[in-house]
Coordinates of C-alpha atoms and ligand atoms in Angstrom, one line a residue:
X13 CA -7.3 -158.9 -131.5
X14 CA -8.1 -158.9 -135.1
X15 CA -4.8 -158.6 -136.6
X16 CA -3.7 -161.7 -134.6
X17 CA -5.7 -164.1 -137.1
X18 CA -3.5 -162.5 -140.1
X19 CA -0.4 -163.6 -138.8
X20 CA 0.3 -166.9 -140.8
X21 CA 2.6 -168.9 -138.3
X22 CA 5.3 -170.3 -140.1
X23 CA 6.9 -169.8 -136.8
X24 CA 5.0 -171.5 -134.9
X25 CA 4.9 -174.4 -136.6
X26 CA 8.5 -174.3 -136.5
X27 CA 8.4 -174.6 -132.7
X28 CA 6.0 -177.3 -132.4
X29 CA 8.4 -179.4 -134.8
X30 CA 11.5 -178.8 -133.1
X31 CA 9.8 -180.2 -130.4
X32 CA 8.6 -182.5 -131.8
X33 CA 12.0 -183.5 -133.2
X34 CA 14.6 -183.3 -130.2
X35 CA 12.9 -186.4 -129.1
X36 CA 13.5 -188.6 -132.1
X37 CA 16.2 -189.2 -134.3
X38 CA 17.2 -188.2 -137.6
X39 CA 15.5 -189.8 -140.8
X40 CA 17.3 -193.0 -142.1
X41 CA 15.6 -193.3 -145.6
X42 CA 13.6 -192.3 -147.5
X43 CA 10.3 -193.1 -146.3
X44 CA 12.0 -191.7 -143.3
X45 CA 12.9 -188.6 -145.0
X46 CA 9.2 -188.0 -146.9
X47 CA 7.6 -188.2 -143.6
X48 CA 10.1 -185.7 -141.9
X49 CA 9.7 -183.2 -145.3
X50 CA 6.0 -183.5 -145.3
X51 CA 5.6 -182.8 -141.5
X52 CA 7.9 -179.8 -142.3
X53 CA 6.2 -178.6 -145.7
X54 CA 3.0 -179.3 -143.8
X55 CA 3.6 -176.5 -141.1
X56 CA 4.6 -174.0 -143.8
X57 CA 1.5 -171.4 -144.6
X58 CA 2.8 -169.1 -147.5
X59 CA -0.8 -168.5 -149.1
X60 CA -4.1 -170.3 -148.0
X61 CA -5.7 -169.2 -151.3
X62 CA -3.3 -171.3 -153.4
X63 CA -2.9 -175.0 -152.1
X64 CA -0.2 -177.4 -152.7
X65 CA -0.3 -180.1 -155.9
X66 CA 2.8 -182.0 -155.8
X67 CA 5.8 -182.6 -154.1
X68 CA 9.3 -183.6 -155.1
X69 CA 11.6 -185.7 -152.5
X70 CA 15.1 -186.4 -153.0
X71 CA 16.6 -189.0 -150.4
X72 CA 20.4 -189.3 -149.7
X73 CA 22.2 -190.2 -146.4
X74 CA 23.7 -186.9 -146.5
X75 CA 22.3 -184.3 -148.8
X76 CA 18.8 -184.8 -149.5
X77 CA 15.5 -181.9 -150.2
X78 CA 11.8 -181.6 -150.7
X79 CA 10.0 -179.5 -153.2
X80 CA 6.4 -178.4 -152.5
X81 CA 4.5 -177.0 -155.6
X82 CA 1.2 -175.5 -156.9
X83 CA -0.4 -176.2 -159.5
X84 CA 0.3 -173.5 -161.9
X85 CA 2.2 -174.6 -164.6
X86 CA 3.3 -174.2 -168.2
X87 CA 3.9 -170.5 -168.6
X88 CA 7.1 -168.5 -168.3
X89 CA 6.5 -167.7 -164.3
X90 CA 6.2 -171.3 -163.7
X91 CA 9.8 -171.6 -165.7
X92 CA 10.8 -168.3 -163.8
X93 CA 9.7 -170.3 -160.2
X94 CA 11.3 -174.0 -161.4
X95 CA 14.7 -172.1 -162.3
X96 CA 14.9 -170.9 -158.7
X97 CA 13.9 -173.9 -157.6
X98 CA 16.9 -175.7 -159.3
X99 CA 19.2 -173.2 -158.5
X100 CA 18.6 -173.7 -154.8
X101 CA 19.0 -177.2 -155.2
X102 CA 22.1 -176.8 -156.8
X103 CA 24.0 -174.5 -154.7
X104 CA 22.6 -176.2 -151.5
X105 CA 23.7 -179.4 -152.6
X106 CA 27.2 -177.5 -153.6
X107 CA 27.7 -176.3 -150.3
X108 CA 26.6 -179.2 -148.2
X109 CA 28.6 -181.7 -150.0
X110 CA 31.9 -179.6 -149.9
X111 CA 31.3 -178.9 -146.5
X112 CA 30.8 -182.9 -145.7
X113 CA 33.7 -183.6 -147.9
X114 CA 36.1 -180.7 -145.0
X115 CA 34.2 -183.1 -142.0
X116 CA 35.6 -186.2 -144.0
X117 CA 39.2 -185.2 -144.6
X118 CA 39.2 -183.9 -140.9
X119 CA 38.7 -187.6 -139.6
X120 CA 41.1 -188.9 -142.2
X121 CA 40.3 -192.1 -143.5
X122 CA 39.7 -192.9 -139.9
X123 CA 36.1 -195.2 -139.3
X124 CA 34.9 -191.9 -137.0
X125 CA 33.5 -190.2 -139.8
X126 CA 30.0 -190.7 -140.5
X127 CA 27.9 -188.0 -142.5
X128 CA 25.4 -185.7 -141.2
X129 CA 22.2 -185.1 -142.3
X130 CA 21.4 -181.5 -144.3
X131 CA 18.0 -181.2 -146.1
X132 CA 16.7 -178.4 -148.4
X133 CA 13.0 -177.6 -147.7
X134 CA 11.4 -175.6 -150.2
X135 CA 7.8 -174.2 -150.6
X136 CA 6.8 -172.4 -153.2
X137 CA 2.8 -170.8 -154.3
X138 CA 2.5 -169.0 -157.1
X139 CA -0.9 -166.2 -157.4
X140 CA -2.7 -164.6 -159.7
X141 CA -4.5 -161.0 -158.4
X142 CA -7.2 -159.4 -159.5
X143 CA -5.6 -156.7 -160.4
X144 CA -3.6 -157.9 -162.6
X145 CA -0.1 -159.0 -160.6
X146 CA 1.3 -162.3 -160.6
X147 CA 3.3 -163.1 -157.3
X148 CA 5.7 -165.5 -156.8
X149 CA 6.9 -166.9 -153.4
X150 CA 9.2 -169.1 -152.2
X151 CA 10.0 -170.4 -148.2
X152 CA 13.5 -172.3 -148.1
X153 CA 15.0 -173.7 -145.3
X154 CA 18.0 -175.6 -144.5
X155 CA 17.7 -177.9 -141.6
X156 CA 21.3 -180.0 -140.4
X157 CA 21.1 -182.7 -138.3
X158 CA 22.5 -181.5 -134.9
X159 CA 22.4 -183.5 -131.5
X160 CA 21.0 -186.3 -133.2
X161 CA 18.3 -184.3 -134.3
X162 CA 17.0 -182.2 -137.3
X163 CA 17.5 -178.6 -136.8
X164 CA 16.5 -175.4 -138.7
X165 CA 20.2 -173.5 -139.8
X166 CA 18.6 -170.8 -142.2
X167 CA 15.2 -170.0 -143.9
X168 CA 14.3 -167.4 -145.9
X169 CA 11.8 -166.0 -148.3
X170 CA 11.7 -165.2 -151.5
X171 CA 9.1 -162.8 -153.6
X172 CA 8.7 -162.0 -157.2
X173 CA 5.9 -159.6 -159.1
X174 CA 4.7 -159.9 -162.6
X175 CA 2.6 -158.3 -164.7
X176 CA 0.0 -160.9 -165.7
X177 CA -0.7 -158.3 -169.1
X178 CA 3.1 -158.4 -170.4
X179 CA 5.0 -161.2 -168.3
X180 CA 7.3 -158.0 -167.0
X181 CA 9.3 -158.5 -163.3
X182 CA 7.5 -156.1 -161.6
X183 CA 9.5 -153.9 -158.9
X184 CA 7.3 -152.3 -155.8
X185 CA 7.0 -148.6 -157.3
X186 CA 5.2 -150.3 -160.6
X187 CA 2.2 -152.2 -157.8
X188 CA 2.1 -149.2 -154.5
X189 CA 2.2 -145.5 -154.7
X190 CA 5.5 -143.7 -153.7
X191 CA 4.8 -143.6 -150.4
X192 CA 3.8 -147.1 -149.5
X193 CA 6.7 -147.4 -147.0
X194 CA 5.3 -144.6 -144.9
X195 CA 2.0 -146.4 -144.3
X196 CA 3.7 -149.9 -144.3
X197 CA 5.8 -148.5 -141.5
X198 CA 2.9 -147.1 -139.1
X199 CA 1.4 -149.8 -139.8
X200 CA 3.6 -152.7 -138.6
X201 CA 5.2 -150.9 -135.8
X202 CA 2.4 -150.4 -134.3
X203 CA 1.4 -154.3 -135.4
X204 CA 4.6 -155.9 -133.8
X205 CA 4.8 -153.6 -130.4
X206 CA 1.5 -154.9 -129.8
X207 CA 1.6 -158.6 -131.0
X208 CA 5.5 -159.4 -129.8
X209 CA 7.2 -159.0 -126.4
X210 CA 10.7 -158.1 -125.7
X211 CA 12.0 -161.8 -125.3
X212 CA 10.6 -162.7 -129.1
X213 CA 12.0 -159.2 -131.1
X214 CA 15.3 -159.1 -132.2
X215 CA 17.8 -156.3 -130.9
X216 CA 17.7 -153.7 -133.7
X217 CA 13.8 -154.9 -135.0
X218 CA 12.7 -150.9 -135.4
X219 CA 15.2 -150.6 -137.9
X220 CA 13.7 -153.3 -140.3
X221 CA 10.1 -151.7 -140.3
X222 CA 11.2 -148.1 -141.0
X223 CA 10.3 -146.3 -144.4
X224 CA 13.8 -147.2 -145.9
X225 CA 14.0 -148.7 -149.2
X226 CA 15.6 -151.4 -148.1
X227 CA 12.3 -152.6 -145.9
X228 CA 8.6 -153.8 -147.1
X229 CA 9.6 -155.3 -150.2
X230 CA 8.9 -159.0 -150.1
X231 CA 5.3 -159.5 -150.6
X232 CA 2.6 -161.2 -152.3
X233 CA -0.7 -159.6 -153.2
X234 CA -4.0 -161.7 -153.2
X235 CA -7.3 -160.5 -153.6
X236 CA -7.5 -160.2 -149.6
X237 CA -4.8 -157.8 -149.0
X238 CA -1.0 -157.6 -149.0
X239 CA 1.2 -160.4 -147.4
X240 CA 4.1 -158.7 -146.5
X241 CA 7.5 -161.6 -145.4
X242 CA 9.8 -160.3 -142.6
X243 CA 13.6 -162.3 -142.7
X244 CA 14.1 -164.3 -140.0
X245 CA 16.6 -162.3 -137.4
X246 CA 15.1 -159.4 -138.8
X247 CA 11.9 -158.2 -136.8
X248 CA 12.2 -161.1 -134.7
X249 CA 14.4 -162.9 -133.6
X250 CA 16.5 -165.7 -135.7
X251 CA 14.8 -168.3 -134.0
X252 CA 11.7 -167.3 -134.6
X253 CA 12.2 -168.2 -138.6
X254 CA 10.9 -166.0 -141.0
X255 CA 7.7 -164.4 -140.7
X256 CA 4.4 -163.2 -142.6
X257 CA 1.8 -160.8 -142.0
X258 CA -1.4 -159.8 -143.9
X259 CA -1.9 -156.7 -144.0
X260 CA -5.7 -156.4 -144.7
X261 CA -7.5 -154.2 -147.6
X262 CA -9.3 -151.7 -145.2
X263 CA -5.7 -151.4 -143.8
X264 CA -4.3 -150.7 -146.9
X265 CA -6.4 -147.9 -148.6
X266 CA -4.6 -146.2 -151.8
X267 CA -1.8 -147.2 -150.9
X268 CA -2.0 -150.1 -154.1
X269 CA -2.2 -149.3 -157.5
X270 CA -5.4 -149.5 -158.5
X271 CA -3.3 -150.4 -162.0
X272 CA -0.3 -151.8 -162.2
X273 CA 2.3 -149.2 -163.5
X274 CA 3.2 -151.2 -166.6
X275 CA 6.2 -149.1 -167.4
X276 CA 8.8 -148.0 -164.6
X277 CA 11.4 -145.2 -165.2
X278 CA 14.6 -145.4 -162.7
X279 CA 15.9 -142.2 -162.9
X280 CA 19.3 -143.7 -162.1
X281 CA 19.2 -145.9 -165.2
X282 CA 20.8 -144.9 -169.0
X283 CA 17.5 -143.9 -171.2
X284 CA 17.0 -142.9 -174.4
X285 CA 14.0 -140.9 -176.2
X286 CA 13.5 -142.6 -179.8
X287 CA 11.9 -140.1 -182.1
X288 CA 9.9 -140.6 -185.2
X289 CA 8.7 -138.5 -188.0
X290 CA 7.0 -137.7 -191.2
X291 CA 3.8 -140.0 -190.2
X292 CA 1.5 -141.4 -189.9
X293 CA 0.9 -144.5 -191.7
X294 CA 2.3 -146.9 -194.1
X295 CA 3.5 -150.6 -193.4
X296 CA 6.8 -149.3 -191.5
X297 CA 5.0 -147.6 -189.2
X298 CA 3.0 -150.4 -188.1
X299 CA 6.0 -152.7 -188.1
X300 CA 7.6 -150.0 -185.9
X301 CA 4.4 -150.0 -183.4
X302 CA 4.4 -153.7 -183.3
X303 CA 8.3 -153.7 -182.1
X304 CA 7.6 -151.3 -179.4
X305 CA 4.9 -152.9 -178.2
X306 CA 6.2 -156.4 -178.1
X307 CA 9.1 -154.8 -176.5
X308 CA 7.2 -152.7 -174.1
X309 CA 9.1 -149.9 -175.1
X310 CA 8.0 -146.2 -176.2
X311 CA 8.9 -144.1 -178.6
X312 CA 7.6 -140.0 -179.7
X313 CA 5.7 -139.9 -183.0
X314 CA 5.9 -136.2 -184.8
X315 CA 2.9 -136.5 -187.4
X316 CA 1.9 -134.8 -190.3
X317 CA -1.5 -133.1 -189.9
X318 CA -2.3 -134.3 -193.7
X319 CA -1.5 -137.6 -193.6
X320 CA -3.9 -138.6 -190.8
X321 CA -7.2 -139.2 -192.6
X322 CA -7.3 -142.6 -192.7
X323 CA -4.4 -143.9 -190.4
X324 CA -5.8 -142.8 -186.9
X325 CA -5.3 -146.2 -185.3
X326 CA -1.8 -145.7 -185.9
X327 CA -1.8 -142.9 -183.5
X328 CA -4.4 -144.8 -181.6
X329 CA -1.9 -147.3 -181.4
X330 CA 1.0 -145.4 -180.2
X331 CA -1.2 -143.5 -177.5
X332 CA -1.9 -147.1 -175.9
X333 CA 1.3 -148.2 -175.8
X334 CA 2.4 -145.3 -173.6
X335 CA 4.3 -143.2 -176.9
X336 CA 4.2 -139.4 -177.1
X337 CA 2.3 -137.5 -179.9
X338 CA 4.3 -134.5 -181.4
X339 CA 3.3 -132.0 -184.0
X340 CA 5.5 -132.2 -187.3
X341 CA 3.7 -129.3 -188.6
X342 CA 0.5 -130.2 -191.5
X343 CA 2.7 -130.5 -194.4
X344 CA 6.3 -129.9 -193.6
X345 CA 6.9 -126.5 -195.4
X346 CA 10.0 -124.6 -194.4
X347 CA 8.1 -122.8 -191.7
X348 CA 10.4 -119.7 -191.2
X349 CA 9.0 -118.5 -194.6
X350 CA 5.7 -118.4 -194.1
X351 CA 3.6 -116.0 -192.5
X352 CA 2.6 -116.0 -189.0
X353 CA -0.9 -116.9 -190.0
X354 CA 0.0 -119.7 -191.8
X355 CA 2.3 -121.2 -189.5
X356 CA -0.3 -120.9 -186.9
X357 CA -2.5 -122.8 -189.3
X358 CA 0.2 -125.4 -189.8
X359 CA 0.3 -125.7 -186.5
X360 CA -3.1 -125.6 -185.0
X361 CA -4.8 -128.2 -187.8
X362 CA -2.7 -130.6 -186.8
X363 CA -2.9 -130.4 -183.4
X364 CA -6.9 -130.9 -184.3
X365 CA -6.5 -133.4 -186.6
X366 CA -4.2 -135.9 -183.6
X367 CA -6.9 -134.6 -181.2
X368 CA -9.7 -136.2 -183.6
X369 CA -8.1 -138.7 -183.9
X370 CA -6.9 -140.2 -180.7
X371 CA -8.4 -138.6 -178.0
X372 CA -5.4 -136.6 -177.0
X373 CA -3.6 -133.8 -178.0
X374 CA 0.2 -133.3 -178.6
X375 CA 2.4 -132.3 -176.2
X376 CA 5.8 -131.7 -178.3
X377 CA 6.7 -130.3 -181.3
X378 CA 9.1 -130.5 -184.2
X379 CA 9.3 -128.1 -187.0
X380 CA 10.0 -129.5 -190.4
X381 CA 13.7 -129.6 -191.2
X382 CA 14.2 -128.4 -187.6
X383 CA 14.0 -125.0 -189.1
X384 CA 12.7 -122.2 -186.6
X385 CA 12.6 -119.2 -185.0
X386 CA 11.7 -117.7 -181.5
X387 CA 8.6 -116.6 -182.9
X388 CA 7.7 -119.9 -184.6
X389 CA 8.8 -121.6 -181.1
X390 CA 6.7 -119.2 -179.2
X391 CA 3.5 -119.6 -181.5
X392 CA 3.9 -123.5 -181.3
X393 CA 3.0 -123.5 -177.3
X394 CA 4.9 -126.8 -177.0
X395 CA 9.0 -127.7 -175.5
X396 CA 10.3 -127.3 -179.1
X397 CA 12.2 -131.0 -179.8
X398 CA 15.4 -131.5 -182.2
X399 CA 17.4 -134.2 -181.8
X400 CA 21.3 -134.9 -180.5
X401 CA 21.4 -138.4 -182.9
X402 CA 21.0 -138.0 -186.3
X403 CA 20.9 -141.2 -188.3
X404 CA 20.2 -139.8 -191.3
X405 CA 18.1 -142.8 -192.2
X406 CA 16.4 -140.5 -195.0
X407 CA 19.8 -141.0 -196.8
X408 CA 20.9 -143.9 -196.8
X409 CA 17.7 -146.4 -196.3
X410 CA 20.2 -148.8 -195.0
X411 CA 19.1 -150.7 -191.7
X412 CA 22.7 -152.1 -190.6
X413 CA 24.5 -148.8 -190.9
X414 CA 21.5 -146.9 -189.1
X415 CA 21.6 -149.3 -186.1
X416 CA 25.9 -149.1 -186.6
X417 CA 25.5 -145.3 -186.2
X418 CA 23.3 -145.5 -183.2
X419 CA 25.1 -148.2 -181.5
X420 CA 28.7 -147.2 -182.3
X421 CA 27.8 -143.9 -180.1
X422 CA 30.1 -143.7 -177.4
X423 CA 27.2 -143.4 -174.2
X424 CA 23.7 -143.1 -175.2
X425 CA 22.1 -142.0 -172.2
X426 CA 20.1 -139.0 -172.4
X427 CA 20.4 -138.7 -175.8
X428 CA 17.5 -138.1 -178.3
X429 CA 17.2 -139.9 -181.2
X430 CA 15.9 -138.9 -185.0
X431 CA 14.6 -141.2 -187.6
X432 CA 11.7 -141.7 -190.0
X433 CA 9.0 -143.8 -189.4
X434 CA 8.0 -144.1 -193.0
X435 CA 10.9 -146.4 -194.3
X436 CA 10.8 -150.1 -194.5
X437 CA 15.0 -149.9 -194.0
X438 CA 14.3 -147.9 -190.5
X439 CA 11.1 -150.4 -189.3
X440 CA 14.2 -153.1 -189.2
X441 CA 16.8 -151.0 -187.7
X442 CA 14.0 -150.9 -184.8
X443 CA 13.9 -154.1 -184.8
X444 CA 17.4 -154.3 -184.3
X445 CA 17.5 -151.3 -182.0
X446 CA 14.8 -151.7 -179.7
X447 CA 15.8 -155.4 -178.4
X448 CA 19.8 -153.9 -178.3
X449 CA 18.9 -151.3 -176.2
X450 CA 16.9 -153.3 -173.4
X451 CA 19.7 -155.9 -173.5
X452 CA 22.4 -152.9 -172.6
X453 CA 20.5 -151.8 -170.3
X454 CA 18.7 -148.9 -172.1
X455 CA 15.5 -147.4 -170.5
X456 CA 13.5 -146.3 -173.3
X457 CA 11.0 -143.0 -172.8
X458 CA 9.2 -140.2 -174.5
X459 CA 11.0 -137.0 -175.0
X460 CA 9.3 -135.2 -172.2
X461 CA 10.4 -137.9 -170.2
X462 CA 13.8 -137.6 -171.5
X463 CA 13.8 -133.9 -170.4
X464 CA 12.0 -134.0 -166.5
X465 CA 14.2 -137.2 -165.8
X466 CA 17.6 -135.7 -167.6
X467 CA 17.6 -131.8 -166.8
X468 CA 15.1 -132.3 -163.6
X469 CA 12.6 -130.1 -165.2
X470 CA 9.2 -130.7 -167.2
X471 CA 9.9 -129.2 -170.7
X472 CA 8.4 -126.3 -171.3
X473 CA 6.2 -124.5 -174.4
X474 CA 8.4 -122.2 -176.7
X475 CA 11.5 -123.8 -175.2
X476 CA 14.2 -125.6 -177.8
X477 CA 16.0 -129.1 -176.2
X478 CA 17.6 -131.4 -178.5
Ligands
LIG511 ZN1 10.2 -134.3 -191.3

């Protein structure tokens, strides 16, 4: 039926060449060899939208490969694709040398030994989607010469995502909804029952189509649908090679982003909630927007009602990138000696003045000092936020020994962290910080984030968390 025409046949092109094949002999050189790696490379179909520009042969009597690539070039996916490229080439010519170098010393020094042939084939596409996902693949397979004749050992597939907006690997959660698997798994049990027979599935095949994490994540997306890559021995079996399916657009419904998820949280993964106050505004602040967003990392902002007029795109800014607004009261009065009136004021203008200003309101709140009560916490309607990290970067205006205090913290995870956006000395401790953190594997969120990922819960109004 339909979904017969979305099966690209790498397989079957593998069984028309080893046909082909048993009935001549092995390559000899390398005009040999190019004609042997282009019949092979010919009968691989990763992604008929993006064709083939160049290929790469490397001819030995023993350890030789072919390279197949498209043209993109010259960003840092292409570098991303060409370093797995090498790497394949190295460790394949690692392995297939030592092993030649065991058949050697086997014969002795006798005359019997004559080398076998092993050759790395390796095709690689690289796609841009309309929506906004780069996808890398790459088909390798190592054939060895066997009974005179060239024959497949292993293949496999490999599949990378990017975001074409930051550059940023890309895992499935950030490109499907949760629940992808489910569909996924409907889906191509009913698609292999149907298109396979007994003879041509492998023993435990159900098992590699289920909605376990482990299954549906090797895939490209194109502007056509999803190509999903099954290992070979996997669904089918191992000498069947690896194989592809397209699962079609009408067949995939909502089950795709309709935006990639630029920023993923693993709730497994240390993360830590960054926390600014006293702004908006000034040349530190921007410096510290700039850092997060080069870094695609997020921070929480706790403004200043009065200092908004005339520095909304600094909020604007911070909304973008994915930070959370917080309330820092209008003019940071010790708030526990005003009236309720007035605090409510304090309060309430300020929410206004971020809701003029970006669109959006605030969802936390810090009092000034961190000096409340129940009733202030109450009257605020937002989780209450202090802090568990204080820098103190108010007191000494000193980058080094901020970013010291932070990073000489025994385990950061979880914790929330103070400073003061409105310091030249703490825009360059972020800079220090925010790159430190990602290298050390550091998730870093909003504070409500912080609090639904850490304690399970979303944080809630009148409630104190530090
Ligand atoms: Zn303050």
């Amino acid at each position: 039926m339909l979904l017969v025409g979305f099966l690209f046949a790498l397989l079957i092109a593998g069984v028309i060449y080893y046909k082909a094949v048993v009935e001549t002999d092995v390559y000899r050189d390398n005009s040999e060899f190019t004609a042997y790696a282009d019949a092979e490379l010919d009968s691989v179909h990763l992604l008929d939208e993006a064709k083939a520009s160049k290929r790469e042969y490397h001819y030995e009597p023993s350890v030789s490969y072919a390279v197949e690539y498209d043209a993109y070039d010259g960003d840092d996916i292409a570098m991303f694709r060409d370093k797995k490229i090498e790497h394949m080439k190295s460790a394949f010519i690692e392995a297939k040398t030592a092993a030649e170098e065991e058949r050697q010393e086997k014969y002795g020094d006798k005359l019997g030994y004559k080398p076998l042939a092993h050759a790395l084939l390796v095709s690689s596409r690289i796609y841009e989607s309309g929506n906004g996902i780069i996808s890398v693949v790459i088909y390798e397979s190592c054939n060895t010469e066997q009974d005179k004749a060239m024959q497949r050992e292993a293949a496999g597939i490999h599949t990378y995502q990017f975001s074409a907006n930051t550059g940023e690997n890309l895992v499935p959660v950030q490109i499907f909804h949760e629940n992808y698997r489910q569909t996924c798994a409907a889906f191509f049990y009913k698609y292999f029952s149907k298109e396979y027979g007994k003879k041509e599935l492998a023993e435990d095949w159900e098992s590699h189509l289920t909605a376990a994490v482990t299954n549906y994540n090797k895939f490209v997306i194109t502007d056509r649908g999803v190509t999903f890559f099954f290992d070979e021995g996997s669904v089918l079996e191992k000498s069947q090679g690896p194989v592809s399916v397209e699962m079609p657009m009408e067949e995939i419904g909502d089950m795709l982003r309709s935006q990639v998820l630029e920023r993923y949280i693993d709730p497994y993964q240390p993360m830590v909630a960054i926390t600014y106050d006293d702004g908006p505004g000034g040349e530190a602040e921007a410096r510290i927007l700039n850092c997060l967003e080069k870094n695609n990392a997020v921070a929480t902002f706790f403004y200043q009602g009065y200092r908004i007029e005339g520095n909304e795109e600094k909020i604007q800014q911070a909304h973008r990138i994915g930070c959370e607004l917080g309330n820092h009261t209008w003019n940071h009065p010790v708030l526990t000696k005003l009236s309720k009136k007035k605090v409510r004021k304090q309060l309430v203008d300020t929410n206004t003045a971020i809701y003029n200003a970006s669109g959006a309101f605030p969802t936390v709140f810090r009092p000034s000092y961190g000096i409340t009560d129940d009733a202030i916490n109450e009257l605020s309607n937002m989780p209450v936020i202090m802090w568990s990290i204080d820098t103190e970067d108010w007191r000494s205006r000193n980058a080094k020994k901020v970013f010291n205090h932070i990073k000489n913290q025994e385990d950061l995870d979880g914790s929330i962290i103070l400073l003061h956006s409105i310091y030249d000395s703490t825009a360059r401790a972020t800079e220090l910080l925010v790159p430190w953190l990602k290298k050390n594997g550091y998730q870093t969120v909003t504070v409500s984030e912080l609090i639904k990922y850490k304690q399970g819960i979303d944080p809630e109004p009148g409630e104190v968390y530090e």
